[in-house]
Amino acid sequence: MTTMLEVAKRAGVSKATVSRVLSGNGYVSQETKDRVFQAIAESGYRPNLLARNLATKRTQTLGLVVTNTLYHGVYFSELLFNAARMTEEKGRQLILADGKHSAEEEREAIQYLLDMRCDAIIIYPRFLSVEEMDEIIDRHEQPIVVLNRRLRRNASHSVWSDHKASSQAAVSRLIEMGHREIAFITGSLDSPTGGERLSGYRAALAQHNIPLRDELVVEGRWTPASGAAAVSTLLTRQVAFSALVASNDDMAIGAIKQLHESNIAAPQAVSVIGFDDVAIAPFIVPSLSSVRIPVTEMIQETISRLIFMLDGGDFTFRQSFPGELILRGSVVPGPYA
Amino acid sequence: MTTMLEVAKRAGVSKATVSRVLSGNGYVSQETKDRVFQAIAESGYRPNLLARNLATKRTQTLGLVVTNTLYHGVYFSELLFNAARMTEEKGRQLILADGKHSAEEEREAIQYLLDMRCDAIIIYPRFLSVEEMDEIIDRHEQPIVVLNRRLRRNASHSVWSDHKASSQAAVSRLIEMGHREIAFITGSLDSPTGGERLSGYRAALAQHNIPLRDELVVEGRWTPASGAAAVSTLLTRQVAFSALVASNDDMAIGAIKQLHESNIAAPQAVSVIGFDDVAIAPFIVPSLSSVRIPVTEMIQETISRLIFMLDGGDFTFRQSFPGELILRGSVVPGPYA
DNA sequence: TTGTAAGCGTTATCAG
DNA sequence: CTGATAACGCTTACAA
């Protein structure tokens, strides 16, 4: 690989001059500039970013940590796509690190990005506790923002959507439509998001003085198959329900499929609600209602904050990203089972 | 940030010794090893990978270039997930670069990865020609493998699936089942993959002496919506068909939806075939048949080859990755329109 | 078994 | 406007 020194020799100048030409810092006569560019073209020179970054102590990269349990599906694509796009708009590069499927691996992924000297880091945690992330933020000088968690201490370092409130609103809406028996399929309950959505369900019932019935709640594992299985469980429990809320779209899709196969009218009803995904699901299952989480906006906010912490400049802090309830299809009030 | 020098001082040794302890190269007495580890723990030292990589001229990273037109959907998630997993299994890190949506931007993405000194590079091209990629491979000493294209000159640097053959086989299968009027929704025809699948369709017809009828072919743009639109076009053309093949699953899903809304029996039939995706689609649309492209296996082969080019070792060259036709549902022979 | 010192390819400070 | 030269933080002969 040809280095800056070779370019310098070929152009009959010093390394320093070549560096100036490339960076645009400092004065260089037009004449030598031309010679340098010529030499660069002739030699096919390419700067070594490792060397550059080592010298400047800046890498122009943002790191992103995501568990690979999130890698599947539309939500992740959307997240990644937007993160990459906005990062590049700010003249930086996104580096993705896999948080795999444990707290320890999430820590390692963060550590890798720090060792690579990313200028700033975005964490979309699955296993790390908020306490630990608060500590991590305190321990490091690099700007770090946490997505989808509400931090206590470093509030300005987190961007989240209030899952409990969204869930409560969605369920309340069903209640106001006349539903009293509402089934709920939770996500994995070791995930905060899963827990928050469940407590939103509980809160909505309480708010309307409807007693909570445990037999209407089934635990799923975020997948379509587990949503279908949950419906089977409900049916074998012989418990009647006129509406169903699932903690994400994938499970809602599985649930609708299972209801359909059991010859139950739900797929045509508005009364099945999911969360998160927005792309293909409603296209295929027009009856599926959903609470859309504004990923794009959240990523936008996240990256703006990081860039602000790095470069300063103008800054608009946006506190809340409420989920948006999108209702489709028409109401079918009757009990399904 | 604390550096290796500070650790060395604290442990009362030289930088070199610390380096030896960390890398495991060269002899160090157990005693000093212990002192060094202690000093590392006390100081919270972390190696600077930029410096290390600059010195070793190795980064332990593989670069991956993908157009962001691919970012949406299951196929991409699957690709990325497997690439990341396998890369890490080989003790490396995957760096993703966005090829955006033009040849120029694909070139820039490749260049960035080269400038970052990735040890090797995987290109999943959308706009670059095979000729240019052959040149790129020739020009650089880093191992480069191209996914989903058949290179002429650097055959061992490409991993692909024969889309034309898969498409031809799928269409032939329909013909053997008794279908004569088979509609075809192409992908964007500026994409080689789109072109290959279409020519497979033509070849199958020719092979069975069925005349090609242009009115049975509609151009889509890979999206569910364009699949639905294509069906509308077919219906307004008033042309009868008893089977339909779409160049990918997304369009097939859109097509099925549109057929369904037009009260046509297709959704229950085996006779709609898509390509690529495998995760959610058939779960939601059980009748959808599909040619599954073995992404996982292809990524596996790609990474093995790269690692072989880097480290040597054992190596199994796998030439062909045929698509796998997965038929679902039952045959409905009658014409749909 | 350990230390010294010369790189790795840039940037950045200071003279000139 | 340009050139030396000292960093940046690490690895790796070569000596000792």
XYZ file of C-alpha atoms (C1' of nucleotides) in Angstrom:
706
model
C 0.000 0.000 0.000
C 1.366 3.367 -0.892
C 1.782 5.742 2.024
C 1.692 9.446 2.468
C 5.465 9.555 2.503
C 5.690 8.114 -0.994
C 3.173 10.622 -2.248
C 5.242 13.370 -0.649
C 8.429 12.223 -2.334
C 6.764 11.882 -5.696
C 5.384 15.419 -5.394
C 8.677 16.718 -4.057
C 7.218 17.969 -0.789
C 7.071 16.833 2.824
C 4.516 14.575 4.496
C 3.221 17.594 6.361
C 2.284 19.339 3.159
C 0.440 16.341 1.802
C -1.438 16.133 5.067
C -2.384 19.784 4.784
C -3.643 19.351 1.267
C -5.798 16.421 2.287
C -7.213 17.902 5.451
C -7.613 21.433 4.135
C -5.947 22.800 7.268
C -3.262 25.396 6.745
C -2.176 27.237 3.636
C -0.799 25.469 0.618
C -0.082 27.178 -2.706
C -2.302 26.179 -5.556
C 0.725 25.010 -7.455
C 1.912 22.485 -4.890
C -1.664 21.442 -4.271
C -1.863 20.461 -7.901
C 1.398 18.555 -7.729
C 0.189 16.701 -4.672
C -3.131 15.745 -6.212
C -1.313 14.561 -9.265
C 0.978 12.407 -7.188
C -1.993 10.992 -5.327
C -3.763 10.099 -8.542
C -0.654 8.527 -10.050
C 0.128 6.413 -7.036
C -3.448 5.430 -6.181
C -2.771 6.595 -2.650
C -5.418 5.995 0.005
C -5.128 7.352 3.544
C -4.792 4.824 6.327
C -7.689 5.561 8.647
C -6.129 3.639 11.502
C -3.157 5.944 11.495
C -5.280 8.993 11.043
C -7.629 8.076 13.845
C -4.779 7.214 16.149
C -3.225 10.601 15.569
C -6.423 12.624 15.820
C -7.988 10.574 18.597
C -11.215 10.710 16.691
C -12.688 7.952 14.562
C -15.844 9.553 13.200
C -17.770 6.441 14.091
C -20.822 5.751 16.236
C -21.154 2.314 17.760
C -24.463 0.507 18.093
C -25.042 -2.488 20.354
C -28.097 -4.662 19.731
C -28.915 -8.157 20.948
C -29.236 -10.618 18.172
C -32.601 -11.680 19.550
C -33.707 -8.444 17.913
C -32.041 -9.181 14.595
C -35.095 -10.844 13.163
C -37.831 -8.943 11.491
C -38.877 -5.579 10.379
C -38.387 -3.646 13.580
C -34.681 -4.334 13.569
C -34.258 -3.553 9.870
C -35.993 -0.268 10.397
C -33.851 0.557 13.390
C -30.625 -0.294 11.663
C -31.530 1.334 8.392
C -32.356 4.631 10.020
C -29.401 4.555 12.354
C -27.038 3.978 9.436
C -28.658 6.637 7.301
C -28.651 9.350 9.939
C -25.155 8.547 11.064
C -23.888 9.011 7.548
C -25.846 12.222 7.189
C -23.782 13.514 10.089
C -20.622 12.496 8.279
C -19.966 9.467 10.436
C -20.005 5.720 10.088
C -22.072 3.289 12.101
C -20.336 0.292 13.619
C -22.614 -2.535 14.666
C -21.730 -4.841 17.530
C -23.699 -7.921 18.409
C -24.968 -8.080 21.995
C -25.800 -11.756 21.456
C -27.999 -13.114 24.202
C -26.672 -12.385 27.664
C -25.672 -9.492 29.861
C -22.043 -10.550 29.703
C -22.052 -10.503 25.921
C -23.715 -7.121 25.905
C -20.909 -5.837 28.104
C -18.323 -7.284 25.758
C -19.947 -5.665 22.757
C -19.865 -2.281 24.460
C -16.290 -2.825 25.470
C -15.306 -3.697 21.914
C -16.783 -0.475 20.599
C -14.982 1.485 23.287
C -11.704 -0.268 22.496
C -12.224 0.578 18.843
C -12.436 4.164 20.028
C -15.874 4.893 18.621
C -16.607 8.546 19.275
C -19.961 7.706 20.836
C -22.148 4.713 21.554
C -25.802 3.746 21.320
C -27.000 0.837 23.411
C -30.246 -0.973 22.717
C -30.088 -3.208 25.753
C -31.862 -6.457 26.345
C -30.188 -7.845 29.461
C -28.209 -5.085 31.123
C -29.908 -3.409 34.048
C -30.539 0.316 34.071
C -28.342 0.592 37.151
C -25.396 -0.927 35.370
C -25.901 1.281 32.357
C -25.972 4.344 34.547
C -22.612 3.215 35.901
C -21.208 2.543 32.475
C -22.163 6.019 31.393
C -20.510 7.495 34.472
C -17.316 5.528 33.985
C -16.684 6.576 30.396
C -15.983 9.899 28.847
C -17.456 8.908 25.471
C -21.060 10.004 25.035
C -23.382 7.024 25.474
C -27.110 6.975 24.863
C -29.413 4.136 25.850
C -32.445 3.342 23.726
C -35.695 1.898 25.065
C -34.855 2.273 28.753
C -35.530 5.054 31.179
C -32.403 5.817 33.146
C -32.673 7.342 36.585
C -29.424 9.161 36.978
C -28.456 10.014 33.418
C -31.892 10.894 32.159
C -30.532 12.903 29.260
C -28.679 9.807 28.110
C -31.781 7.796 27.432
C -34.466 7.811 24.797
C -37.528 5.716 25.377
C -41.186 5.241 24.641
C -43.600 4.733 27.503
C -44.714 1.164 26.835
C -46.909 0.998 29.880
C -48.839 4.104 28.885
C -49.242 2.936 25.281
C -50.449 -0.444 26.382
C -52.828 1.073 28.888
C -54.210 3.415 26.241
C -54.742 0.609 23.754
C -56.522 -1.597 26.253
C -58.601 1.336 27.511
C -59.675 1.964 23.986
C -60.951 -1.596 23.694
C -62.796 -1.223 26.973
C -64.408 1.977 25.783
C -65.526 0.102 22.700
C -67.441 -2.215 24.969
C -65.021 -5.075 25.486
C -64.887 -6.521 28.975
C -63.141 -9.835 28.471
C -59.786 -8.926 26.988
C -57.120 -11.570 26.634
C -53.448 -10.604 26.833
C -50.416 -12.392 25.462
C -47.285 -11.113 27.171
C -43.782 -11.064 25.778
C -40.969 -12.771 27.661
C -41.356 -11.419 31.167
C -37.636 -11.212 31.809
C -37.698 -8.311 29.374
C -38.616 -4.930 30.831
C -40.613 -4.081 27.730
C -42.679 -7.231 28.216
C -43.317 -6.344 31.820
C -44.269 -2.759 31.063
C -46.836 -3.740 28.466
C -48.395 -6.212 30.851
C -48.651 -3.635 33.591
C -50.306 -1.259 31.138
C -52.933 -3.926 30.591
C -53.437 -4.286 34.328
C -53.629 -0.546 34.812
C -56.298 -0.168 32.137
C -58.439 -2.836 33.767
C -58.027 -1.244 37.180
C -58.798 2.163 35.768
C -62.153 0.860 34.546
C -62.833 -1.270 37.591
C -62.624 -4.512 35.703
C -61.206 -7.312 37.804
C -58.008 -8.898 36.508
C -58.532 -12.530 35.533
C -55.332 -14.530 35.412
C -56.780 -17.077 33.029
C -56.965 -14.379 30.360
C -53.205 -13.828 30.453
C -50.719 -16.101 28.678
C -46.961 -15.720 28.424
C -45.480 -15.762 24.937
C -41.914 -15.478 23.649
C -42.312 -12.714 21.027
C -42.573 -15.147 18.090
C -45.562 -15.810 15.820
C -45.516 -19.453 16.857
C -45.722 -18.564 20.533
C -48.641 -16.233 19.758
C -50.467 -19.087 18.078
C -49.695 -21.385 20.988
C -51.004 -18.782 23.422
C -54.337 -18.736 21.642
C -54.504 -22.525 21.820
C -53.870 -22.298 25.533
C -56.675 -19.769 25.914
C -59.027 -21.977 23.958
C -58.272 -25.073 26.008
C -58.861 -22.996 29.112
C -62.379 -22.549 27.745
C -62.296 -18.921 28.681
C -64.362 -16.467 26.639
C -62.836 -13.225 25.373
C -64.016 -10.637 22.899
C -60.704 -8.919 22.278
C -57.062 -9.808 22.382
C -53.918 -7.788 22.852
C -50.479 -9.229 22.149
C -47.221 -7.639 23.300
C -45.913 -7.430 19.749
C -47.066 -7.794 16.181
C -45.404 -11.120 15.556
C -47.381 -12.752 18.340
C -50.527 -10.952 17.232
C -50.077 -12.391 13.753
C -49.635 -15.865 15.183
C -52.695 -15.340 17.341
C -54.830 -14.243 14.411
C -53.719 -17.213 12.408
C -54.643 -19.578 15.210
C -58.012 -17.912 15.774
C -58.633 -18.204 12.089
C -57.772 -21.883 12.016
C -60.070 -22.440 14.950
C -62.799 -20.819 12.847
C -63.129 -17.823 15.075
C -64.026 -14.497 13.611
C -61.240 -12.475 15.144
C -59.120 -11.986 12.035
C -61.819 -9.741 10.660
C -62.046 -7.737 13.836
C -60.339 -4.623 15.064
C -59.965 -6.222 18.407
C -56.560 -7.790 18.011
C -53.768 -5.388 18.785
C -50.014 -5.789 18.532
C -46.977 -3.560 19.007
C -43.869 -2.484 17.088
C -43.748 -3.620 13.520
C -45.457 -1.648 10.866
C -44.272 -2.716 7.481
C -45.542 -5.992 6.167
C -47.809 -7.158 8.950
C -50.810 -4.864 8.370
C -50.449 -5.344 4.650
C -50.983 -9.043 4.985
C -53.351 -8.943 7.886
C -55.431 -5.851 7.263
C -57.469 -6.437 10.367
C -54.478 -6.215 12.667
C -54.388 -3.099 14.760
C -51.112 -2.040 16.212
C -49.323 0.325 18.506
C -46.605 1.752 16.365
C -43.401 2.603 18.187
C -41.762 5.607 16.529
C -38.338 4.061 15.968
C -37.341 6.509 13.311
C -38.005 9.501 15.490
C -36.307 7.889 18.456
C -33.181 7.094 16.497
C -33.214 10.601 15.163
C -33.317 12.025 18.671
C -30.635 9.637 19.856
C -28.205 10.558 17.150
C -28.886 14.262 17.474
C -28.089 14.097 21.154
C -24.878 12.217 20.577
C -23.739 14.604 17.896
C -24.579 17.467 20.207
C -22.488 15.962 22.970
C -19.631 15.556 20.503
C -19.771 18.718 18.460
C -22.100 20.998 20.339
C -24.389 23.059 18.122
C -28.114 23.423 18.200
C -30.108 20.948 20.122
C -33.730 20.127 20.781
C -34.336 17.761 23.610
C -37.420 15.715 23.068
C -38.731 14.087 26.167
C -41.437 11.694 25.118
C -42.084 9.312 22.265
C -45.583 7.957 22.753
C -46.666 4.886 20.843
C -49.286 5.570 18.242
C -52.412 3.400 18.197
C -53.412 2.477 14.675
C -56.845 0.914 14.521
C -57.901 -1.049 11.475
C -60.831 -3.114 10.343
C -64.164 -2.969 12.052
C -65.411 -3.909 15.465
C -66.732 -7.370 16.085
C -68.147 -7.172 19.574
C -69.200 -10.729 20.152
C -67.161 -13.147 22.288
C -64.737 -15.284 20.324
C -64.745 -18.415 22.428
C -7.512 6.880 29.054
C -4.763 4.917 30.666
C -2.154 3.575 28.279
C 0.105 0.594 28.196
C 2.996 2.761 29.339
C 1.244 3.656 32.574
C 0.474 0.013 33.228
C 4.132 -0.774 32.624
C 5.298 1.844 35.076
C 2.857 0.758 37.716
C 4.014 -2.837 37.360
C 7.647 -1.759 37.237
C 8.280 -3.281 33.804
C 8.596 -2.080 30.216
C 5.870 -1.598 27.643
C 7.223 -4.587 25.778
C 6.625 -6.872 28.699
C 3.079 -5.712 29.126
C 2.540 -6.296 25.445
C 3.934 -9.798 25.764
C 1.672 -10.605 28.660
C -1.370 -9.424 26.759
C -0.593 -11.098 23.466
C 0.845 -14.278 24.934
C 3.845 -14.027 22.629
C 7.228 -14.546 24.177
C 8.218 -15.700 27.635
C 7.223 -13.839 30.760
C 7.747 -15.134 34.277
C 4.642 -15.978 36.195
C 5.622 -13.455 38.804
C 5.774 -10.459 36.475
C 2.684 -11.692 34.694
C 0.848 -11.426 37.986
C 2.183 -7.945 38.626
C 1.117 -6.843 35.177
C -2.375 -8.233 35.536
C -2.658 -6.541 38.864
C -1.585 -3.237 37.400
C -4.083 -3.667 34.582
C -6.900 -4.346 36.996
C -5.978 -1.418 39.219
C -5.741 1.053 36.402
C -8.712 -0.178 34.403
C -6.454 -0.327 31.379
C -7.958 -1.121 27.986
C -5.867 -1.650 24.863
C -6.263 0.863 22.085
C -7.233 -1.216 19.077
C -6.346 1.542 16.651
C -2.773 1.505 17.835
C -2.629 -2.243 17.935
C -4.057 -2.621 14.461
C -1.757 0.016 13.073
C 1.222 -1.805 14.491
C 0.167 -5.293 13.458
C -1.368 -4.301 10.129
C -4.264 -6.564 10.955
C -7.659 -5.472 12.212
C -9.464 -8.781 12.699
C -12.479 -7.355 10.932
C -14.483 -8.395 7.906
C -16.309 -5.700 5.996
C -19.736 -6.208 4.460
C -21.251 -3.943 1.832
C -25.003 -4.104 1.240
C -27.322 -1.697 -0.527
C -29.897 -0.226 1.741
C -32.587 -1.253 -0.707
C -31.993 -4.660 0.823
C -32.213 -3.436 4.410
C -35.905 -4.099 4.640
C -37.316 -7.424 5.562
C -36.416 -10.852 6.648
C -33.911 -11.747 3.979
C -31.582 -8.974 5.070
C -31.948 -9.725 8.763
C -31.101 -13.329 8.090
C -28.107 -12.371 6.011
C -26.758 -9.943 8.551
C -27.463 -12.118 11.535
C -25.605 -15.074 10.079
C -22.748 -12.994 8.790
C -22.245 -11.428 12.219
C -22.502 -14.738 14.024
C -20.078 -16.610 11.802
C -17.613 -13.760 11.744
C -17.484 -13.733 15.502
C -17.114 -17.503 15.595
C -13.922 -16.990 13.626
C -12.757 -14.462 16.203
C -13.415 -11.450 14.026
C -15.788 -8.533 13.949
C -18.148 -7.633 11.155
C -18.188 -4.044 9.947
C -21.238 -3.050 7.942
C -21.078 -0.377 5.271
C -24.100 0.979 3.495
C -24.015 0.721 -0.292
C -27.002 3.092 -0.433
C -28.598 3.160 -3.845
C -26.121 3.732 -6.633
C -22.972 2.261 -8.098
C -20.967 5.256 -6.940
C -22.095 4.816 -3.359
C -21.323 1.129 -3.496
C -17.802 2.018 -4.585
C -17.472 4.476 -1.711
C -18.631 1.895 0.794
C -16.029 -0.570 -0.435
C -13.394 2.106 -0.339
C -14.279 3.012 3.223
C -13.845 -0.570 4.355
C -10.518 -0.763 2.584
C -9.384 2.514 4.144
C -10.370 1.129 7.524
C -8.048 -1.719 6.708
C -10.585 -4.500 7.077
C -8.748 -7.781 6.614
C -11.252 -8.943 4.033
C -14.428 -7.808 2.352
C -17.786 -9.246 1.351
C -19.768 -7.432 -1.302
C -23.457 -8.016 -1.856
C -23.756 -5.819 -4.913
C -26.808 -4.235 -6.352
C -25.444 -1.796 -8.941
C -21.812 -2.625 -9.605
C -21.165 -4.668 -12.714
C -19.391 -8.002 -12.535
C -16.654 -6.562 -14.731
C -15.935 -3.778 -12.300
C -15.925 -6.161 -9.390
C -13.465 -8.408 -11.153
C -11.239 -5.360 -11.506
C -11.652 -4.355 -7.904
C -10.618 -7.801 -6.811
C -7.566 -7.656 -9.048
C -6.531 -4.246 -7.798
C -6.531 -5.069 -4.108
C -4.512 -7.452 -2.061
C -7.242 -7.911 0.546
C -9.397 -10.980 -0.046
C -12.744 -9.962 -1.486
C -15.737 -12.212 -2.073
C -18.822 -11.233 -4.014
C -22.192 -12.631 -3.029
C -25.037 -13.299 -5.458
C -23.063 -12.702 -8.640
C -21.153 -15.053 -10.853
C -17.765 -13.581 -11.654
C -16.001 -14.581 -14.841
C -12.380 -14.041 -14.008
C -12.261 -14.504 -10.243
C -14.657 -17.410 -10.020
C -13.345 -18.499 -6.652
C -14.195 -15.041 -5.328
C -17.889 -15.376 -5.857
C -20.670 -17.286 -4.188
C -23.994 -17.394 -5.908
C -27.214 -19.288 -6.406
C -28.417 -20.041 -9.905
C -31.583 -17.943 -9.995
C -32.362 -18.802 -13.571
C -32.222 -22.544 -12.911
C -34.333 -22.249 -9.743
C -36.905 -20.171 -11.508
C -36.982 -22.530 -14.456
C -37.418 -25.507 -12.153
C -40.251 -23.876 -10.259
C -42.110 -22.915 -13.406
C -41.502 -26.341 -14.919
C -42.994 -27.887 -11.873
C -46.161 -25.873 -12.364
C -46.286 -26.890 -15.991
C -45.917 -30.530 -15.049
C -48.819 -30.070 -12.682
C -50.924 -29.141 -15.652
C -50.713 -25.369 -15.677
C -50.406 -23.744 -19.087
C -51.244 -20.130 -18.405
C -48.700 -18.994 -15.864
C -48.422 -15.341 -14.989
C -45.094 -13.888 -13.927
C -44.347 -10.784 -11.857
C -40.758 -9.725 -12.374
C -38.569 -7.811 -9.965
C -36.931 -4.558 -11.052
C -35.335 -5.475 -14.347
C -32.274 -3.337 -13.773
C -31.321 -5.926 -11.204
C -29.516 -9.012 -12.517
C -31.434 -11.211 -10.108
C -34.699 -9.911 -11.532
C -33.518 -10.595 -15.057
C -32.311 -14.098 -14.256
C -35.586 -15.134 -12.712
C -37.480 -13.871 -15.691
C -35.271 -15.761 -18.100
C -35.826 -18.912 -16.047
C -39.535 -18.436 -16.634
C -38.971 -18.035 -20.356
C -36.716 -21.054 -20.485
C -39.277 -23.251 -18.758
C -41.946 -22.256 -21.223
C -39.639 -22.873 -24.151
C -38.591 -26.195 -22.716
C -42.232 -27.318 -22.728
C -43.067 -25.700 -26.032
C -45.443 -23.214 -24.502
C -45.447 -19.915 -26.353
C -44.444 -16.883 -24.296
C -47.297 -14.439 -23.919
C -46.204 -10.943 -23.010
C -49.536 -10.054 -21.482
C -48.858 -12.605 -18.734
C -45.741 -10.771 -17.591
C -45.812 -7.679 -15.382
C -42.888 -5.748 -13.926
C -42.903 -5.206 -10.168
C -40.504 -3.451 -7.810
C -39.942 -6.162 -5.189
C -42.506 -4.721 -2.738
C -45.804 -6.259 -1.602
C -47.646 -3.238 -2.947
C -46.129 -3.645 -6.395
C -47.114 -7.330 -6.332
C -50.693 -6.370 -5.605
C -50.607 -3.752 -8.345
C -49.262 -6.304 -10.790
C -52.241 -8.558 -10.148
C -54.580 -5.638 -10.741
C -52.835 -5.024 -14.027
C -53.261 -8.657 -15.002
C -56.923 -8.557 -14.116
C -57.585 -5.413 -16.134
C -55.815 -7.067 -19.044
C -58.556 -9.687 -18.816
C -56.040 -12.415 -19.297
C -56.721 -15.811 -17.743
C -54.040 -17.610 -15.748
C -54.116 -20.649 -13.501
C -50.824 -20.071 -11.709
C -48.636 -17.174 -10.780
C -44.961 -16.825 -10.021
C -43.522 -13.704 -8.445
C -39.811 -12.879 -8.347
C -39.820 -12.648 -4.571
C -41.988 -13.467 -1.597
C -42.944 -9.903 -0.824
C -44.535 -9.484 -4.231
C -46.105 -12.932 -3.986
C -47.711 -11.910 -0.708
C -49.038 -8.748 -2.270
C -50.317 -10.763 -5.208
C -52.122 -13.240 -3.001
C -53.702 -10.445 -1.071
C -54.951 -8.813 -4.234
C -56.261 -12.085 -5.662
C -58.010 -12.643 -2.393
C -59.617 -9.228 -2.431
C -60.736 -9.837 -5.985
C -62.403 -13.017 -4.715
C -60.147 -15.336 -6.595
C -59.261 -18.680 -5.135
C -55.506 -18.383 -5.454
C -54.684 -17.885 -1.806
C -55.640 -21.467 -1.108
C -53.678 -22.793 -4.041
C -50.167 -24.098 -4.375
C -49.852 -22.192 -7.557
C -48.410 -18.952 -6.274
C -44.672 -19.081 -5.879
C -42.240 -16.531 -4.530
C -38.512 -16.433 -3.783
C -36.187 -15.613 -0.895
C -37.863 -15.022 2.402
C -38.782 -17.899 4.604
C -39.564 -16.680 8.047
C -42.886 -15.006 8.537
C -44.391 -15.171 5.068
C -45.392 -18.841 4.955
C -46.555 -18.630 8.534
C -49.073 -15.992 7.643
C -49.856 -17.201 4.181
C -49.724 -20.954 4.464
C -50.605 -21.421 0.841
C -47.575 -19.534 -0.408
C -44.993 -21.715 -2.044
C -41.498 -20.428 -2.290
C -38.051 -20.978 -3.661
C -35.868 -20.686 -0.635
C -32.432 -19.234 -1.266
C -29.934 -20.805 1.122
C -28.520 -17.584 2.562
C -27.150 -19.196 5.655
C -25.165 -21.742 3.696
C -23.951 -19.130 1.252
C -22.738 -16.820 3.978
C -21.077 -19.769 5.613
C -19.209 -20.600 2.416
C -18.286 -16.962 1.872
C -16.786 -16.541 5.280
C -14.974 -19.854 5.156
C -13.358 -18.864 1.897
C -12.266 -15.505 3.241
C -10.831 -17.010 6.379
C -9.025 -19.544 4.251
C -7.531 -16.788 2.113
C -6.417 -15.028 5.286
C -5.258 -17.836 7.504
C -5.039 -20.861 5.253
C -6.184 -24.083 6.866
C -8.708 -26.607 5.718
C -11.043 -25.629 3.001
C -14.016 -27.071 1.189
C -14.984 -25.253 -1.931
C -18.666 -25.519 -2.598
C -19.653 -24.677 -6.104
C -23.401 -24.520 -6.229
C -26.174 -23.332 -3.995
C -29.413 -24.306 -5.684
C -32.641 -22.729 -4.536
C -34.953 -25.132 -2.813
C -38.556 -25.305 -3.982
C -40.949 -25.558 -1.069
C -44.465 -26.407 -2.165
C -47.355 -25.823 0.160
C -51.109 -26.134 0.068
C -52.905 -28.093 -2.594
C -53.341 -27.689 -6.309
C -56.198 -25.662 -7.648
C -56.074 -26.212 -11.389
C -58.814 -23.976 -12.609
C -58.142 -20.592 -14.217
C -58.247 -17.654 -11.809
C -59.456 -14.966 -14.117
C 13.214 -13.560 31.020
C 13.332 -8.560 30.171
C 14.471 -3.895 28.155
C 15.629 -0.802 24.211
C 14.320 1.149 20.239
C 12.630 1.213 15.690
C 8.700 1.062 13.346
C 3.197 1.414 11.849
C 1.075 6.004 8.872
C -0.951 9.807 10.264
C -1.508 14.730 12.479
C 0.051 18.882 14.668
C 3.307 22.127 16.701
C 6.950 25.163 15.706
C 10.254 27.259 13.362
C 11.655 29.324 9.305
C 3.621 28.885 2.526
C 6.634 24.708 3.810
C 9.626 21.341 6.386
C 11.340 19.014 10.631
C 9.955 16.545 14.254
C 7.490 14.992 18.058
C 3.524 12.703 19.259
C -0.555 8.852 18.974
C -0.305 3.744 21.634
C 1.035 -0.440 20.372
C 4.189 -4.531 18.436
C 8.414 -6.748 17.522
C 13.109 -7.610 16.338
C 17.379 -7.399 18.596
C 20.212 -7.143 22.573
C 21.294 -8.033 27.036
